[in-house]
Short mmCIF file of C-alpha atoms and ligand atoms in Angstrom, two decimals:
data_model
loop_
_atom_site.label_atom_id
_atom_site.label_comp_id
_atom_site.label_asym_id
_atom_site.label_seq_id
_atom_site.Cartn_x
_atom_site.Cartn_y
_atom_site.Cartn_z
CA UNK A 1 19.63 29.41 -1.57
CA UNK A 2 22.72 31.64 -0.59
CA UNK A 3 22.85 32.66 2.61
CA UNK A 4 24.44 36.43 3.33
CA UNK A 5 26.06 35.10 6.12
CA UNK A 6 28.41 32.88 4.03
CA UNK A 7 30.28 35.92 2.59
CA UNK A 8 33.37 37.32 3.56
CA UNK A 9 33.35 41.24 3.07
CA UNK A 10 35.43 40.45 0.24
CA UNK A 11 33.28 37.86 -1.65
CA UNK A 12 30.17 40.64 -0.41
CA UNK A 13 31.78 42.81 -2.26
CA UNK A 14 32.57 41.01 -5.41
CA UNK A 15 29.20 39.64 -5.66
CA UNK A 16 28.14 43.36 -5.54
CA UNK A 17 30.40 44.59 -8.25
CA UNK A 18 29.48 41.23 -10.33
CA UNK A 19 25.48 42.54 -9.76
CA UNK A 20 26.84 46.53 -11.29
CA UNK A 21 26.46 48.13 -8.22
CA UNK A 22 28.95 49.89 -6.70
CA UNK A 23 31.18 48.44 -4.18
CA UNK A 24 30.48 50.83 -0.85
CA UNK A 25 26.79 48.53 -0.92
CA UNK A 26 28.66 45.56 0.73
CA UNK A 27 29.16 47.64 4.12
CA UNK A 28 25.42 48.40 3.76
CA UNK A 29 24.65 44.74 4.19
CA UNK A 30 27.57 43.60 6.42
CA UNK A 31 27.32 45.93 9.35
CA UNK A 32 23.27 45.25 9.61
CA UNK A 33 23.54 41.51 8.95
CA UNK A 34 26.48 41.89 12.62
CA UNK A 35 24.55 44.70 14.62
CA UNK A 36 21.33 44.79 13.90
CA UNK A 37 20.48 41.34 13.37
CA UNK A 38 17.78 41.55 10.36
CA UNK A 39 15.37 38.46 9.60
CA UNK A 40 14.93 38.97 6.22
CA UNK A 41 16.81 40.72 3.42
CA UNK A 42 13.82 43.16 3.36
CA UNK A 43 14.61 44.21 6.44
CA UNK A 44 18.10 45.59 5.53
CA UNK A 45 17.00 49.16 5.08
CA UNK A 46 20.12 50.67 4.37
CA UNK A 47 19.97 48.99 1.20
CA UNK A 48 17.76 50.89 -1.78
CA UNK A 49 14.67 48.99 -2.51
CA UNK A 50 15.92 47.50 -5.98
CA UNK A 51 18.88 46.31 -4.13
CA UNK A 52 17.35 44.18 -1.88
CA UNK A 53 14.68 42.86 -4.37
CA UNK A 54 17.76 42.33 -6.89
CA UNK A 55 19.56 40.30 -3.79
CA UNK A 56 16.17 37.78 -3.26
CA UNK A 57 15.51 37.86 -7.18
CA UNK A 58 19.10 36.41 -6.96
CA UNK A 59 18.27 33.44 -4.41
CA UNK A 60 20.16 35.43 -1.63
CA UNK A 61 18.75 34.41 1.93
CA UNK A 62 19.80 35.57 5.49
CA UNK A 63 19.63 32.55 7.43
CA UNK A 64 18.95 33.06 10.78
CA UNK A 65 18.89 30.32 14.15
CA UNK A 66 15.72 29.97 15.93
CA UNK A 67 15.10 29.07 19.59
CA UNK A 68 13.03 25.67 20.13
CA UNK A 69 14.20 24.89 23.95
CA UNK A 70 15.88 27.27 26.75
CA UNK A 71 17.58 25.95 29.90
CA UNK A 72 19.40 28.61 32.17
CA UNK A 73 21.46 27.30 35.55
CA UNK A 74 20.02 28.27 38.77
CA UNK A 75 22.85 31.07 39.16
CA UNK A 76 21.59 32.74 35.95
CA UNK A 77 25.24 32.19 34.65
CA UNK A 78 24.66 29.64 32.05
CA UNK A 79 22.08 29.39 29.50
CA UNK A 80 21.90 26.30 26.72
CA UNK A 81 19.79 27.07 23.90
CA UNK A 82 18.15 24.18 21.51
CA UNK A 83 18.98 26.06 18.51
CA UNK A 84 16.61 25.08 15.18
CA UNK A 85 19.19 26.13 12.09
CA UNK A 86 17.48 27.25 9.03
CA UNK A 87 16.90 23.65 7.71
CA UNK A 88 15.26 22.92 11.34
CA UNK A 89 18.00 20.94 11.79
CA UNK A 90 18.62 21.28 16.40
CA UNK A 91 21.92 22.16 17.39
CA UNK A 92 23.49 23.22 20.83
CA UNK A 93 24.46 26.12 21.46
CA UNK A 94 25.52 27.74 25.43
CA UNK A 95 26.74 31.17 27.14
CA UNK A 96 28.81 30.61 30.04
CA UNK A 97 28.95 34.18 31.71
CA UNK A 98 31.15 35.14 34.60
CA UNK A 99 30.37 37.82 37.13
CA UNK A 100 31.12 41.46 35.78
CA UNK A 101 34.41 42.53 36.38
CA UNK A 102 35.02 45.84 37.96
CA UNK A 103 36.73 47.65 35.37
CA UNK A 104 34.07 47.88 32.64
CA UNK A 105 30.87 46.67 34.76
CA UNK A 106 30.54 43.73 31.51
CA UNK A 107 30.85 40.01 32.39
CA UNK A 108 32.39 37.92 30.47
CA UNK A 109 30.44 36.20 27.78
CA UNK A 110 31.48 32.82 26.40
CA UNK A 111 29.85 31.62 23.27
CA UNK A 112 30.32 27.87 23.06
CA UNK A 113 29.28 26.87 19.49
CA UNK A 114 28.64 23.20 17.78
CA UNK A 115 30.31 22.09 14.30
CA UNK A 116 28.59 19.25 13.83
CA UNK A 117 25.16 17.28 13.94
CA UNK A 118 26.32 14.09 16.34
CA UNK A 119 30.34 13.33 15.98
CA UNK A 120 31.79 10.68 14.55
CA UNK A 121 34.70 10.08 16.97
CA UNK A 122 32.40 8.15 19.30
CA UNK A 123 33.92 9.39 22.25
CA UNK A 124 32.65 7.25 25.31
CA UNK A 125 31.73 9.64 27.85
CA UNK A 126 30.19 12.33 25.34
CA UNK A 127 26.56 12.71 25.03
CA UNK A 128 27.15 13.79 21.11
CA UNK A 129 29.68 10.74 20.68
CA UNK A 130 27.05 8.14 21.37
CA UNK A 131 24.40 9.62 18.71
CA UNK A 132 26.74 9.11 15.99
CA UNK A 133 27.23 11.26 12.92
CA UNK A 134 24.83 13.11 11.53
CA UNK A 135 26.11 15.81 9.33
CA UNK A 136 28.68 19.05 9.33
CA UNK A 137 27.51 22.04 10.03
CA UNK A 138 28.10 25.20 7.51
CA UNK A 139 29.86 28.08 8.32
CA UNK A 140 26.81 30.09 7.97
CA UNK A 141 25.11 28.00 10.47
CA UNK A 142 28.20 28.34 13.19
CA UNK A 143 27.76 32.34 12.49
CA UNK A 144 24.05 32.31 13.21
CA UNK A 145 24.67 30.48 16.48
CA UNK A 146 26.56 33.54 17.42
CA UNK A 147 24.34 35.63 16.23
CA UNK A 148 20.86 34.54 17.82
CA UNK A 149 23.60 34.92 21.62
CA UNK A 150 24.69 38.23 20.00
CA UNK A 151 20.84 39.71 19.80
CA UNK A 152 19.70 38.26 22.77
CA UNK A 153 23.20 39.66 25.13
CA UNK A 154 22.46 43.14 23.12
CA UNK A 155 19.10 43.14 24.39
CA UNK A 156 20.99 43.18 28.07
CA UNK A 157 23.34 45.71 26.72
CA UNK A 158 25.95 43.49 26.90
CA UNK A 159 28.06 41.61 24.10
CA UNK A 160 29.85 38.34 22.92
CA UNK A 161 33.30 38.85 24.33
CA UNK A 162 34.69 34.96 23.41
CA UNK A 163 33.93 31.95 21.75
CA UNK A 164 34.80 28.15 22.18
CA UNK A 165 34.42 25.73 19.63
CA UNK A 166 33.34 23.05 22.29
CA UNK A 167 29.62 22.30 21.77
CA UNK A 168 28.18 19.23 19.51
CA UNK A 169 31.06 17.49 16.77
CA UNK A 170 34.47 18.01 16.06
CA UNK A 171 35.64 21.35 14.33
CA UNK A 172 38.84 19.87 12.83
CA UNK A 173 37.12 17.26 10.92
CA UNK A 174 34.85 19.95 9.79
CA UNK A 175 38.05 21.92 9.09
CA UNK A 176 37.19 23.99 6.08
CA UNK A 177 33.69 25.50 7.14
CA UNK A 178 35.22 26.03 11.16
CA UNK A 179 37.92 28.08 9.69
CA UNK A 180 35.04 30.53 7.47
CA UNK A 181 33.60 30.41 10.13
CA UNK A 182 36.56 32.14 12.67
CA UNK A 183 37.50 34.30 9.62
CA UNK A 184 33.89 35.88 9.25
CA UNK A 185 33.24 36.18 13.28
CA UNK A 186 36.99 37.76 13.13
CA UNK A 187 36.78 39.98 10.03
CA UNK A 188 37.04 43.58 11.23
CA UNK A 189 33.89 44.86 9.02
CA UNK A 190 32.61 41.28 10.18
CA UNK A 191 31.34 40.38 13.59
CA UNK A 192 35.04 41.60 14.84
CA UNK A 193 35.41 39.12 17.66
CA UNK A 194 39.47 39.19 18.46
CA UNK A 195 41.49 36.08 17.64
CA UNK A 196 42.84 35.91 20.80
CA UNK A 197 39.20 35.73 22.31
CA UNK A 198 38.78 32.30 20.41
CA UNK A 199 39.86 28.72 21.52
CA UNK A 200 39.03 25.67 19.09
CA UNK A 201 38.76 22.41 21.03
CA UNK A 202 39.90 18.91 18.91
CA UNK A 203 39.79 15.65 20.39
CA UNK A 204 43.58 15.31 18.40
CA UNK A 205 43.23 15.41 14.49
CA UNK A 206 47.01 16.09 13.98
CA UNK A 207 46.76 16.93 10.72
CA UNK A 208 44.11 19.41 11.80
CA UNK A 209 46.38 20.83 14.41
CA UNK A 210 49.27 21.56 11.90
CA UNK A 211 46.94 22.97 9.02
CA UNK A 212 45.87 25.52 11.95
CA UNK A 213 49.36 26.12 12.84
CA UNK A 214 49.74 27.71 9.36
CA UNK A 215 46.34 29.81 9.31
CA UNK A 216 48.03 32.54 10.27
CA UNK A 217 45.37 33.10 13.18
CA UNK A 218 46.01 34.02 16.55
CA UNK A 219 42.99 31.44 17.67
CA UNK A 220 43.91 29.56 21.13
CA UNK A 221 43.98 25.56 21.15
CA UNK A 222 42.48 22.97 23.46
CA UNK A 223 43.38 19.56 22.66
CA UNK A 224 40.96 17.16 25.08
CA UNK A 225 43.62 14.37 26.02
CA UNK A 226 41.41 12.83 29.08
CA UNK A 227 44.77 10.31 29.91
CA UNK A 228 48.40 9.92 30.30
CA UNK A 229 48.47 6.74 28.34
CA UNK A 230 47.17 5.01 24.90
CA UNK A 231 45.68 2.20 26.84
CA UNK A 232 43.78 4.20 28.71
CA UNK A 233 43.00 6.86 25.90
CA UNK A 234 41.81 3.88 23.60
CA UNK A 235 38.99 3.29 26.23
CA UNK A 236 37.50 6.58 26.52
CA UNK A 237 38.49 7.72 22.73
CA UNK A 238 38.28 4.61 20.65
CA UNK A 239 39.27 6.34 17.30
CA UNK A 240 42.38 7.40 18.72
CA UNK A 241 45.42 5.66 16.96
CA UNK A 242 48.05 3.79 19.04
CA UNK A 243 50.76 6.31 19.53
CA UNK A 244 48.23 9.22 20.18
CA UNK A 245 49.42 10.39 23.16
CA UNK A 246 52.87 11.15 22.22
CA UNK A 247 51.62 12.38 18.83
CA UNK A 248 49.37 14.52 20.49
CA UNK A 249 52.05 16.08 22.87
CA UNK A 250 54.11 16.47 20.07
CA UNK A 251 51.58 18.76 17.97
CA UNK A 252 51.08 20.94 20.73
CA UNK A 253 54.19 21.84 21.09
CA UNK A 254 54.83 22.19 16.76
CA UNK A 255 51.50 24.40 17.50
CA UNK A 256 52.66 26.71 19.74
CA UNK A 257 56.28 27.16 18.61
CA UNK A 258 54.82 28.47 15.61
CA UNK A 259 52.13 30.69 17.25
CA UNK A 260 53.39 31.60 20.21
CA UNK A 261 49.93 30.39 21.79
CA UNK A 262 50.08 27.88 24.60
CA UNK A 263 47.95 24.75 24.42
CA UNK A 264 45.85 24.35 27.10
CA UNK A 265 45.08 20.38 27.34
CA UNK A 266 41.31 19.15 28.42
CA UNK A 267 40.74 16.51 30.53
CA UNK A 268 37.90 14.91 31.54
CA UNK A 269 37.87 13.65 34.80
CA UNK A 270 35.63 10.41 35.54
CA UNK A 271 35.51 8.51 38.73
CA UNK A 272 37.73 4.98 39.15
CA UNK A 273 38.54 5.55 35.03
CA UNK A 274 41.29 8.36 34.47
CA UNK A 275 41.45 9.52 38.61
CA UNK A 276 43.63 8.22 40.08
CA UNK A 277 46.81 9.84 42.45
CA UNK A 278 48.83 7.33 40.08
CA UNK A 279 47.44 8.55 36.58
CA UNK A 280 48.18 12.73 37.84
CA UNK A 281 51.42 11.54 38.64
CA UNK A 282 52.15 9.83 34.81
CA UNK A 283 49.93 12.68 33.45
CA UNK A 284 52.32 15.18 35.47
CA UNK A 285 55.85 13.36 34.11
CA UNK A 286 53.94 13.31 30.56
CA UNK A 287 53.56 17.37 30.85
CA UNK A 288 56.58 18.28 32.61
CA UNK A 289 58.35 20.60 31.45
CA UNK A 290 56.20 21.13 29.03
CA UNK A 291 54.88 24.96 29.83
CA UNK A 292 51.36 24.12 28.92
CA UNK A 293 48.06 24.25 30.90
CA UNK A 294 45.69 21.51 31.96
CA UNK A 295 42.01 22.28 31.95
CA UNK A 296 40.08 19.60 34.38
CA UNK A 297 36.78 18.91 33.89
CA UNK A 298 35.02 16.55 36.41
CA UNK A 299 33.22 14.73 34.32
CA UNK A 300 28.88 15.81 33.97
CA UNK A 301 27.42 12.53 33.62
CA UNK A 302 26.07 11.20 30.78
CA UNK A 303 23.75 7.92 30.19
CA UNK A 304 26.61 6.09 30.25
CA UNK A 305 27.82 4.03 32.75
CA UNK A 306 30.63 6.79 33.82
CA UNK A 307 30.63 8.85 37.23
CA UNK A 308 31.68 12.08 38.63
CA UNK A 309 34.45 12.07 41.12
CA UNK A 310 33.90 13.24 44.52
CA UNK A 311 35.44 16.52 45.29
CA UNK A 312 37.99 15.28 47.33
CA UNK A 313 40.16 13.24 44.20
CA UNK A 314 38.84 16.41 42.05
CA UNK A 315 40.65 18.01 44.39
CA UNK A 316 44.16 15.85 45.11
CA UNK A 317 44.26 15.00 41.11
CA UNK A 318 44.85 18.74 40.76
CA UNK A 319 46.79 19.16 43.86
CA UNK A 320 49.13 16.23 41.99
CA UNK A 321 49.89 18.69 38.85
CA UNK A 322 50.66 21.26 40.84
CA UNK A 323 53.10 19.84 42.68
CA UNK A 324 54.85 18.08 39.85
CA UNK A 325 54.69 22.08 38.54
CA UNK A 326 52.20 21.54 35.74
CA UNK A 327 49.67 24.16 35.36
CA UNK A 328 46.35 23.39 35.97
CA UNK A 329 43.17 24.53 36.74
CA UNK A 330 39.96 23.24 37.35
CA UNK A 331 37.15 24.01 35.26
CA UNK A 332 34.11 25.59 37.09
CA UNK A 333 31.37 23.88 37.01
CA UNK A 334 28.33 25.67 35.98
CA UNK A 335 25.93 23.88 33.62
CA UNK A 336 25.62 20.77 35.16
CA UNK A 337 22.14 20.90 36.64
CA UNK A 338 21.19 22.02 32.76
CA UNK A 339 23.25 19.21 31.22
CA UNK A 340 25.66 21.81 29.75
CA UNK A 341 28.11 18.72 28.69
CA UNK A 342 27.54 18.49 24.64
CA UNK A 343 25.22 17.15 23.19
CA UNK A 344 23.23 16.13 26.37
CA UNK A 345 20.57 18.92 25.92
CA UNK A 346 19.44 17.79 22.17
CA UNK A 347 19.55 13.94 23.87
CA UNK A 348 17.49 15.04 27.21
CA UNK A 349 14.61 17.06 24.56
CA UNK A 350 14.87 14.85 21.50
CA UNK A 351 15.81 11.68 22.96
N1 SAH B 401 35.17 17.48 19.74
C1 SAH B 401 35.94 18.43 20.44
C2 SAH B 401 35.15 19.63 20.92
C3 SAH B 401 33.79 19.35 21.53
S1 SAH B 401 33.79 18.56 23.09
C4 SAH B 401 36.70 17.78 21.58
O1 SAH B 401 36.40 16.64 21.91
O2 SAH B 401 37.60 18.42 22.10
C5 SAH B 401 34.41 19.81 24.17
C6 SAH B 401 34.96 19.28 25.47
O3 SAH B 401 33.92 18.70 26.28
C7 SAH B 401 35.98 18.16 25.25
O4 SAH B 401 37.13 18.36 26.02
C8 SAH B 401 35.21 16.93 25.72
O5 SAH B 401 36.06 15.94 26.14
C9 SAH B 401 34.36 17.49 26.82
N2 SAH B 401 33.25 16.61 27.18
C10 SAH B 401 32.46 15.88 26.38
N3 SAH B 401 31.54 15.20 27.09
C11 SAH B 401 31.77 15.52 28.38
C12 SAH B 401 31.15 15.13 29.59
N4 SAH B 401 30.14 14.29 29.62
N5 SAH B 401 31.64 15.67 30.74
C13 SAH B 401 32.67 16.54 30.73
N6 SAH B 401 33.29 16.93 29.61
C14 SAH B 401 32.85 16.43 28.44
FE1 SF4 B 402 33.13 14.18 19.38
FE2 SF4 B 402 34.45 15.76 21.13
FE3 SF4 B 402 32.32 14.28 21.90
FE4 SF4 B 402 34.61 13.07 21.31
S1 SF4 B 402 34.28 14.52 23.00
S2 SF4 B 402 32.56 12.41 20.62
S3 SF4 B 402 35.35 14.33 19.64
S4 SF4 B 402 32.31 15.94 20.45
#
């Protein structure tokens, strides 16, 4: 089975010529397959009848997400979707939107997307790190999780303005299908999304970060660093490699001298682990200096045996950066009453 959604309008439109039709037919299936969200090849009626018999005849599929669980946050502002991708296989998949702005009357609409089944990097405080690996997940599959947010914001009349690769697995090990995947959602007679609007999130696969560096892609980084120190790191990241911190520091910057895009680093904040006023002070002399961004995220609880901080440290670990004139902000908290952390939504349904 070939799946429409794999194609970039290029490859559409060889596979077209290679069929003898004329090249102007690949437009007729791209902009339905982005805006008007068909089910079934049949349903692409832009497309002469033989066409679309020829594309099925052919093994051509449209492969397309279905909805097997909804949870939406009491403010209405998030909503995590159990996602069944064609093979059944149930992924996670959230919009995080923020209040309408006052220029254009649209809010903002965050798609967060998952790259793989489970993760591999075993991460201690991640709900997807604790069910292990299961498998990657095709570029195809990342596009249909847009998709089945695209149809249902359309519905509202409103529209997928940017997407994080922050749901379920790690998109640089998964490096080859992540990157389709931001080409086809970025492709002008694709789903269009700007570069700029897109942030990939790695837990530190260096090699990752420098292959990005030369994509020639305008897509914004996250690195999740979570502490100042390898010691520490080592406990909450146990694949991490000794010198990890200062490697990772050290691909951020290679990444943003060559694209100009600052690195925002993630850090997840969990009580009497990685909170202290002592760690923000060695995370502050670590990023001094540095001109990049901190992203905290008090930790949402998993079964594990970590904790939230209180608001107060939340609070003073923040206050520390600051002060020490690194950039920080913390991240609000929306989805935690609908276990919007990865990978706890497929745990809390599936078990
Ligand atoms: N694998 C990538 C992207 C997916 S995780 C990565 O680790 O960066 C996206 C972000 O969610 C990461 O910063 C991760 O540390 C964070 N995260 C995972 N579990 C969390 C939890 N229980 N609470 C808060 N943040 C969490
Ligand atoms: Fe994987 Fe990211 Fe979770 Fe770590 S935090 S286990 S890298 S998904």
């Amino acid at each position: 089975m070939k799946d429409l959604y794999r194609l970039l309008p290029e490859e559409m439109e060889q596979m077209i010529i290679d069929m003898g039709q004329p090249r102007y037919r690949a437009d007729q299936i791209l902009y339905p397959l982005y805006y008007k969200f068909p089910k079934n090849i049949s349903e692409i009626r832009q497309l002469p009848t033989m066409m679309r018999d020829k594309l099925a005849e052919e093994g051509y599929v449209i492969g397309s997400a279905t909805e097997v669980h909804r949870v939406v946050s009491e403010d209405g502002d998030t909503t995590k979707l159990l996602l069944n991708l064609a093979d059944g296989t149930p992924v996670e998949t959230v919009l995080i939107q923020y209040p309408p702005s006052k220029i254009n009357g649209h809010p903002r609409s965050t798609i967060c997307v998952s790259t793989q089944v489970g993760c591999a990097m075993g991460c201690t405080f991640c709900a997807t790190g604790q069910m292990g690996f299961e498998r990657n997940i095709k570029a195809e599959e990342i596009v249909a999780q847009v998709i089945h947010f695209a149809e249902l914001l359309e519905k509202r009349g409103q529209h997928v303005t940017n997407l994080v690769f922050m749901g379920m697995g790690e998109p640089l090990v998964n490096y080859d299908e992540t990157i389709r995947a931001v080409r086809l959602l970025t492709h002008p007679r694709g789903f269009g999304i700007g570069q700029r609007n897109i942030t990939i999130s790695t837990i530190g696969i260096i090699s990752g970060i420098d292959k990005l560096a030369e994509e020639d892609l305008q897509i914004g980084l996250a690195i999740s660093l979570h502490a100042p120190n390898d010691k520490l790191r080592q406990k909450l990241v146990p694949t991490a490699g000794p010198h990890s911190v200062d490697d990772l520091i050290a691909a951020g910057k290679r990444y943003f001298k060559k694209t100009g895009r600052r690195v925002t680093f993630e850090y997840a904040l969990i009580e009497g682990v990685n909170d202290s006023p002592e760690i923000a002070k060695e995370l502050s002399l670590l990023l001094d200096g540095n001109g990049s961004h901190v992203n905290l995220i008090p930790l949402n609880p998993t079964a594990g045996d970590f904790h939230r901080p209180s608001k107060r440290s939340v609070l003073e670990f923040e206050r520390i950066l600051n002060i020490a004139g690194v950039n920080c902000t913390v991240r609000v908290e929306k989805g935690t009453e609908i276990s919007a952390a990865c990978g706890q939504l497929r745990t809390d349904v599936l078990g």
